[in-house]
Amino acid sequence: IQSHKGVKGVLIMNAEGIPIRSNLSAEDTENYAALVSQLAFKASGVVRILDDSDELAFLRIRSKKHEIMIAPDKDYVLVVIQNPHEV
């Protein structure tokens, strides 16, 4: 994943939001882990409220500078940050 064009960072964290592996700086790793884990938890809750038989599979956020892709799983969360203009 890291070698794909435009990818700026990859973060793998456990379900509690604790970083396991990252190629980001320590400060960015902590910031993304804390904020993205909260966002994924909230988004997952929204999906369950709308349909209790459904679950969040993927979340994609795009801003002018970055695109953040979040893939939650039972035990882990994969986060990829990329520059959408280099893809």
mmCIF file of N, CA and C in Angstrom:
data_model
loop_
_atom_site.group_PDB
_atom_site.id
_atom_site.type_symbol
_atom_site.label_atom_id
_atom_site.label_comp_id
_atom_site.label_asym_id
_atom_site.label_seq_id
_atom_site.Cartn_x
_atom_site.Cartn_y
_atom_site.Cartn_z
ATOM 1 N N ILE A 1 0.828 -1.192 0.000
ATOM 2 C CA ILE A 1 0.000 0.000 0.000
ATOM 3 C C ILE A 1 0.873 1.257 0.000
ATOM 4 N N GLN A 2 1.930 1.231 0.784
ATOM 5 C CA GLN A 2 2.796 2.399 0.914
ATOM 6 C C GLN A 2 3.428 2.814 -0.408
ATOM 7 N N SER A 3 3.626 1.866 -1.295
ATOM 8 C CA SER A 3 4.304 2.163 -2.552
ATOM 9 C C SER A 3 3.364 2.738 -3.618
ATOM 10 N N HIS A 4 2.058 2.735 -3.363
ATOM 11 C CA HIS A 4 1.125 3.286 -4.339
ATOM 12 C C HIS A 4 1.316 4.793 -4.466
ATOM 13 N N LYS A 5 1.129 5.285 -5.652
ATOM 14 C CA LYS A 5 1.297 6.710 -5.932
ATOM 15 C C LYS A 5 0.310 7.540 -5.106
ATOM 16 N N GLY A 6 0.822 8.572 -4.456
ATOM 17 C CA GLY A 6 -0.019 9.472 -3.680
ATOM 18 C C GLY A 6 -0.189 9.108 -2.221
ATOM 19 N N VAL A 7 0.177 7.893 -1.827
ATOM 20 C CA VAL A 7 0.007 7.472 -0.433
ATOM 21 C C VAL A 7 1.032 8.191 0.444
ATOM 22 N N LYS A 8 0.522 8.898 1.439
ATOM 23 C CA LYS A 8 1.380 9.655 2.355
ATOM 24 C C LYS A 8 1.616 8.911 3.662
ATOM 25 N N GLY A 9 0.705 8.041 4.035
ATOM 26 C CA GLY A 9 0.889 7.317 5.287
ATOM 27 C C GLY A 9 -0.075 6.167 5.430
ATOM 28 N N VAL A 10 0.372 5.161 6.181
ATOM 29 C CA VAL A 10 -0.446 3.991 6.484
ATOM 30 C C VAL A 10 -0.362 3.765 7.989
ATOM 31 N N LEU A 11 -1.512 3.545 8.602
ATOM 32 C CA LEU A 11 -1.588 3.331 10.044
ATOM 33 C C LEU A 11 -2.450 2.111 10.301
ATOM 34 N N ILE A 12 -1.944 1.214 11.111
ATOM 35 C CA ILE A 12 -2.732 0.063 11.550
ATOM 36 C C ILE A 12 -2.863 0.187 13.057
ATOM 37 N N MET A 13 -4.097 0.113 13.548
ATOM 38 C CA MET A 13 -4.317 0.185 14.987
ATOM 39 C C MET A 13 -5.299 -0.899 15.405
ATOM 40 N N ASN A 14 -5.294 -1.189 16.708
ATOM 41 C CA ASN A 14 -6.231 -2.198 17.184
ATOM 42 C C ASN A 14 -7.606 -1.569 17.347
ATOM 43 N N ALA A 15 -8.591 -2.361 17.744
ATOM 44 C CA ALA A 15 -9.970 -1.887 17.835
ATOM 45 C C ALA A 15 -10.135 -0.777 18.872
ATOM 46 N N GLU A 16 -9.205 -0.675 19.822
ATOM 47 C CA GLU A 16 -9.269 0.370 20.847
ATOM 48 C C GLU A 16 -8.599 1.662 20.394
ATOM 49 N N GLY A 17 -8.026 1.689 19.195
ATOM 50 C CA GLY A 17 -7.386 2.891 18.684
ATOM 51 C C GLY A 17 -5.920 3.028 19.046
ATOM 52 N N ILE A 18 -5.315 1.948 19.523
ATOM 53 C CA ILE A 18 -3.890 1.975 19.878
ATOM 54 C C ILE A 18 -3.075 1.614 18.633
ATOM 55 N N PRO A 19 -2.165 2.503 18.217
ATOM 56 C CA PRO A 19 -1.362 2.231 17.011
ATOM 57 C C PRO A 19 -0.502 0.984 17.160
ATOM 58 N N ILE A 20 -0.500 0.169 16.120
ATOM 59 C CA ILE A 20 0.322 -1.042 16.095
ATOM 60 C C ILE A 20 1.483 -0.856 15.134
ATOM 61 N N ARG A 21 1.193 -0.272 13.978
ATOM 62 C CA ARG A 21 2.228 -0.036 12.969
ATOM 63 C C ARG A 21 1.872 1.210 12.174
ATOM 64 N N SER A 22 2.896 1.994 11.856
ATOM 65 C CA SER A 22 2.666 3.225 11.130
ATOM 66 C C SER A 22 3.950 3.679 10.460
ATOM 67 N N ASN A 23 3.804 4.354 9.330
ATOM 68 C CA ASN A 23 4.969 4.973 8.713
ATOM 69 C C ASN A 23 4.890 6.501 8.819
ATOM 70 N N LEU A 24 3.989 6.977 9.656
ATOM 71 C CA LEU A 24 3.853 8.405 9.937
ATOM 72 C C LEU A 24 4.790 8.786 11.085
ATOM 73 N N SER A 25 4.975 10.079 11.292
ATOM 74 C CA SER A 25 5.754 10.524 12.452
ATOM 75 C C SER A 25 5.003 10.118 13.723
ATOM 76 N N ALA A 26 5.701 10.083 14.836
ATOM 77 C CA ALA A 26 5.083 9.686 16.104
ATOM 78 C C ALA A 26 3.908 10.600 16.447
ATOM 79 N N GLU A 27 4.096 11.911 16.229
ATOM 80 C CA GLU A 27 3.035 12.870 16.544
ATOM 81 C C GLU A 27 1.813 12.663 15.645
ATOM 82 N N ASP A 28 2.045 12.492 14.340
ATOM 83 C CA ASP A 28 0.935 12.256 13.413
ATOM 84 C C ASP A 28 0.242 10.929 13.700
ATOM 85 N N THR A 29 1.028 9.924 14.052
ATOM 86 C CA THR A 29 0.451 8.618 14.383
ATOM 87 C C THR A 29 -0.518 8.745 15.549
ATOM 88 N N GLU A 30 -0.097 9.417 16.614
ATOM 89 C CA GLU A 30 -0.953 9.589 17.787
ATOM 90 C C GLU A 30 -2.206 10.396 17.440
ATOM 91 N N ASN A 31 -2.035 11.478 16.681
ATOM 92 C CA ASN A 31 -3.184 12.312 16.306
ATOM 93 C C ASN A 31 -4.183 11.545 15.455
ATOM 94 N N TYR A 32 -3.704 10.902 14.403
ATOM 95 C CA TYR A 32 -4.608 10.150 13.526
ATOM 96 C C TYR A 32 -5.266 9.000 14.277
ATOM 97 N N ALA A 33 -4.511 8.283 15.097
ATOM 98 C CA ALA A 33 -5.078 7.153 15.832
ATOM 99 C C ALA A 33 -6.208 7.612 16.749
ATOM 100 N N ALA A 34 -5.973 8.670 17.496
ATOM 101 C CA ALA A 34 -6.986 9.148 18.437
ATOM 102 C C ALA A 34 -8.233 9.652 17.707
ATOM 103 N N LEU A 35 -8.035 10.470 16.702
ATOM 104 C CA LEU A 35 -9.171 11.097 16.034
ATOM 105 C C LEU A 35 -9.918 10.138 15.113
ATOM 106 N N VAL A 36 -9.181 9.344 14.349
ATOM 107 C CA VAL A 36 -9.832 8.431 13.397
ATOM 108 C C VAL A 36 -10.559 7.311 14.131
ATOM 109 N N SER A 37 -10.016 6.823 15.230
ATOM 110 C CA SER A 37 -10.706 5.759 15.966
ATOM 111 C C SER A 37 -12.036 6.266 16.514
ATOM 112 N N GLN A 38 -12.072 7.520 16.999
ATOM 113 C CA GLN A 38 -13.332 8.106 17.472
ATOM 114 C C GLN A 38 -14.327 8.248 16.321
ATOM 115 N N LEU A 39 -13.838 8.721 15.185
ATOM 116 C CA LEU A 39 -14.697 8.908 14.020
ATOM 117 C C LEU A 39 -15.268 7.574 13.528
ATOM 118 N N ALA A 40 -14.426 6.559 13.447
ATOM 119 C CA ALA A 40 -14.879 5.240 12.987
ATOM 120 C C ALA A 40 -15.903 4.656 13.953
ATOM 121 N N PHE A 41 -15.686 4.852 15.255
ATOM 122 C CA PHE A 41 -16.629 4.358 16.263
ATOM 123 C C PHE A 41 -17.989 5.039 16.090
ATOM 124 N N LYS A 42 -17.972 6.367 15.922
ATOM 125 C CA LYS A 42 -19.226 7.118 15.734
ATOM 126 C C LYS A 42 -19.925 6.708 14.437
ATOM 127 N N ALA A 43 -19.167 6.612 13.346
ATOM 128 C CA ALA A 43 -19.752 6.226 12.065
ATOM 129 C C ALA A 43 -20.353 4.823 12.128
ATOM 130 N N SER A 44 -19.668 3.930 12.818
ATOM 131 C CA SER A 44 -20.171 2.564 12.987
ATOM 132 C C SER A 44 -21.494 2.573 13.755
ATOM 133 N N GLY A 45 -21.561 3.425 14.778
ATOM 134 C CA GLY A 45 -22.795 3.545 15.556
ATOM 135 C C GLY A 45 -23.946 4.073 14.717
ATOM 136 N N VAL A 46 -23.670 5.030 13.851
ATOM 137 C CA VAL A 46 -24.703 5.585 12.968
ATOM 138 C C VAL A 46 -25.239 4.504 12.042
ATOM 139 N N VAL A 47 -24.348 3.725 11.462
ATOM 140 C CA VAL A 47 -24.771 2.649 10.558
ATOM 141 C C VAL A 47 -25.651 1.649 11.303
ATOM 142 N N ARG A 48 -25.264 1.282 12.534
ATOM 143 C CA ARG A 48 -26.054 0.327 13.318
ATOM 144 C C ARG A 48 -27.416 0.899 13.716
ATOM 145 N N ILE A 49 -27.463 2.202 14.026
ATOM 146 C CA ILE A 49 -28.746 2.828 14.379
ATOM 147 C C ILE A 49 -29.696 2.822 13.181
ATOM 148 N N LEU A 50 -29.159 3.109 12.003
ATOM 149 C CA LEU A 50 -29.992 3.134 10.801
ATOM 150 C C LEU A 50 -30.494 1.746 10.421
ATOM 151 N N ASP A 51 -29.676 0.732 10.642
ATOM 152 C CA ASP A 51 -30.061 -0.648 10.326
ATOM 153 C C ASP A 51 -29.250 -1.569 11.227
ATOM 154 N N ASP A 52 -29.893 -2.131 12.239
ATOM 155 C CA ASP A 52 -29.154 -2.923 13.233
ATOM 156 C C ASP A 52 -28.582 -4.232 12.685
ATOM 157 N N SER A 53 -28.928 -4.569 11.457
ATOM 158 C CA SER A 53 -28.341 -5.771 10.862
ATOM 159 C C SER A 53 -27.151 -5.434 9.956
ATOM 160 N N ASP A 54 -26.792 -4.156 9.895
ATOM 161 C CA ASP A 54 -25.707 -3.707 9.018
ATOM 162 C C ASP A 54 -24.497 -3.312 9.846
ATOM 163 N N GLU A 55 -23.343 -3.190 9.200
ATOM 164 C CA GLU A 55 -22.134 -2.722 9.886
ATOM 165 C C GLU A 55 -21.264 -1.926 8.929
ATOM 166 N N LEU A 56 -20.468 -1.029 9.496
ATOM 167 C CA LEU A 56 -19.580 -0.190 8.702
ATOM 168 C C LEU A 56 -18.474 -1.044 8.086
ATOM 169 N N ALA A 57 -18.291 -0.913 6.779
ATOM 170 C CA ALA A 57 -17.257 -1.680 6.080
ATOM 171 C C ALA A 57 -16.097 -0.795 5.649
ATOM 172 N N PHE A 58 -16.390 0.461 5.297
ATOM 173 C CA PHE A 58 -15.345 1.342 4.775
ATOM 174 C C PHE A 58 -15.820 2.779 4.907
ATOM 175 N N LEU A 59 -14.894 3.672 5.232
ATOM 176 C CA LEU A 59 -15.217 5.090 5.372
ATOM 177 C C LEU A 59 -14.143 5.882 4.634
ATOM 178 N N ARG A 60 -14.595 6.808 3.798
ATOM 179 C CA ARG A 60 -13.654 7.607 3.006
ATOM 180 C C ARG A 60 -13.974 9.077 3.198
ATOM 181 N N ILE A 61 -12.954 9.853 3.551
ATOM 182 C CA ILE A 61 -13.114 11.289 3.777
ATOM 183 C C ILE A 61 -12.131 12.004 2.865
ATOM 184 N N ARG A 62 -12.644 12.995 2.155
ATOM 185 C CA ARG A 62 -11.764 13.725 1.246
ATOM 186 C C ARG A 62 -11.840 15.213 1.553
ATOM 187 N N SER A 63 -10.679 15.819 1.705
ATOM 188 C CA SER A 63 -10.578 17.264 1.874
ATOM 189 C C SER A 63 -9.794 17.813 0.689
ATOM 190 N N LYS A 64 -9.495 19.091 0.706
ATOM 191 C CA LYS A 64 -8.741 19.676 -0.401
ATOM 192 C C LYS A 64 -7.319 19.130 -0.462
ATOM 193 N N LYS A 65 -6.740 18.797 0.698
ATOM 194 C CA LYS A 65 -5.341 18.358 0.743
ATOM 195 C C LYS A 65 -5.155 16.847 0.840
ATOM 196 N N HIS A 66 -6.061 16.154 1.525
ATOM 197 C CA HIS A 66 -5.865 14.728 1.795
ATOM 198 C C HIS A 66 -7.142 13.930 1.586
ATOM 199 N N GLU A 67 -6.931 12.654 1.450
ATOM 200 C CA GLU A 67 -8.025 11.700 1.450
ATOM 201 C C GLU A 67 -7.672 10.662 2.502
ATOM 202 N N ILE A 68 -8.602 10.409 3.408
ATOM 203 C CA ILE A 68 -8.372 9.444 4.483
ATOM 204 C C ILE A 68 -9.335 8.291 4.257
ATOM 205 N N MET A 69 -8.773 7.093 4.122
ATOM 206 C CA MET A 69 -9.584 5.901 3.923
ATOM 207 C C MET A 69 -9.451 5.019 5.159
ATOM 208 N N ILE A 70 -10.590 4.630 5.704
ATOM 209 C CA ILE A 70 -10.626 3.881 6.958
ATOM 210 C C ILE A 70 -11.349 2.566 6.703
ATOM 211 N N ALA A 71 -10.669 1.473 7.023
ATOM 212 C CA ALA A 71 -11.257 0.144 6.857
ATOM 213 C C ALA A 71 -11.266 -0.553 8.213
ATOM 214 N N PRO A 72 -12.388 -0.458 8.947
ATOM 215 C CA PRO A 72 -12.459 -1.108 10.254
ATOM 216 C C PRO A 72 -12.740 -2.605 10.105
ATOM 217 N N ASP A 73 -12.213 -3.363 11.035
ATOM 218 C CA ASP A 73 -12.450 -4.801 11.094
ATOM 219 C C ASP A 73 -12.748 -5.138 12.550
ATOM 220 N N LYS A 74 -12.980 -6.379 12.831
ATOM 221 C CA LYS A 74 -13.306 -6.785 14.205
ATOM 222 C C LYS A 74 -12.185 -6.433 15.176
ATOM 223 N N ASP A 75 -10.951 -6.720 14.816
ATOM 224 C CA ASP A 75 -9.822 -6.532 15.735
ATOM 225 C C ASP A 75 -8.901 -5.372 15.367
ATOM 226 N N TYR A 76 -8.942 -4.923 14.122
ATOM 227 C CA TYR A 76 -8.002 -3.911 13.655
ATOM 228 C C TYR A 76 -8.696 -2.848 12.817
ATOM 229 N N VAL A 77 -8.027 -1.714 12.673
ATOM 230 C CA VAL A 77 -8.497 -0.645 11.788
ATOM 231 C C VAL A 77 -7.318 -0.236 10.913
ATOM 232 N N LEU A 78 -7.530 -0.225 9.612
ATOM 233 C CA LEU A 78 -6.516 0.206 8.657
ATOM 234 C C LEU A 78 -6.861 1.616 8.201
ATOM 235 N N VAL A 79 -5.878 2.511 8.268
ATOM 236 C CA VAL A 79 -6.066 3.897 7.851
ATOM 237 C C VAL A 79 -5.007 4.212 6.796
ATOM 238 N N VAL A 80 -5.446 4.742 5.666
ATOM 239 C CA VAL A 80 -4.522 5.150 4.616
ATOM 240 C C VAL A 80 -4.787 6.628 4.331
ATOM 241 N N ILE A 81 -3.705 7.419 4.356
ATOM 242 C CA ILE A 81 -3.795 8.837 4.052
ATOM 243 C C ILE A 81 -3.092 9.051 2.717
ATOM 244 N N GLN A 82 -3.782 9.712 1.796
ATOM 245 C CA GLN A 82 -3.167 9.943 0.497
ATOM 246 C C GLN A 82 -3.492 11.347 -0.002
ATOM 247 N N ASN A 83 -2.690 11.783 -0.948
ATOM 248 C CA ASN A 83 -2.917 13.040 -1.629
ATOM 249 C C ASN A 83 -3.808 12.730 -2.826
ATOM 250 N N PRO A 84 -5.052 13.229 -2.843
ATOM 251 C CA PRO A 84 -5.968 12.868 -3.936
ATOM 252 C C PRO A 84 -5.561 13.421 -5.289
ATOM 253 N N HIS A 85 -4.635 14.377 -5.317
ATOM 254 C CA HIS A 85 -4.210 14.958 -6.583
ATOM 255 C C HIS A 85 -3.066 14.174 -7.234
ATOM 256 N N GLU A 86 -2.498 13.222 -6.500
ATOM 257 C CA GLU A 86 -1.405 12.411 -7.041
ATOM 258 C C GLU A 86 -1.837 11.020 -7.447
ATOM 259 N N VAL A 87 -3.089 10.707 -7.248
ATOM 260 C CA VAL A 87 -3.578 9.353 -7.515
ATOM 261 C C VAL A 87 -3.834 9.153 -8.981
#
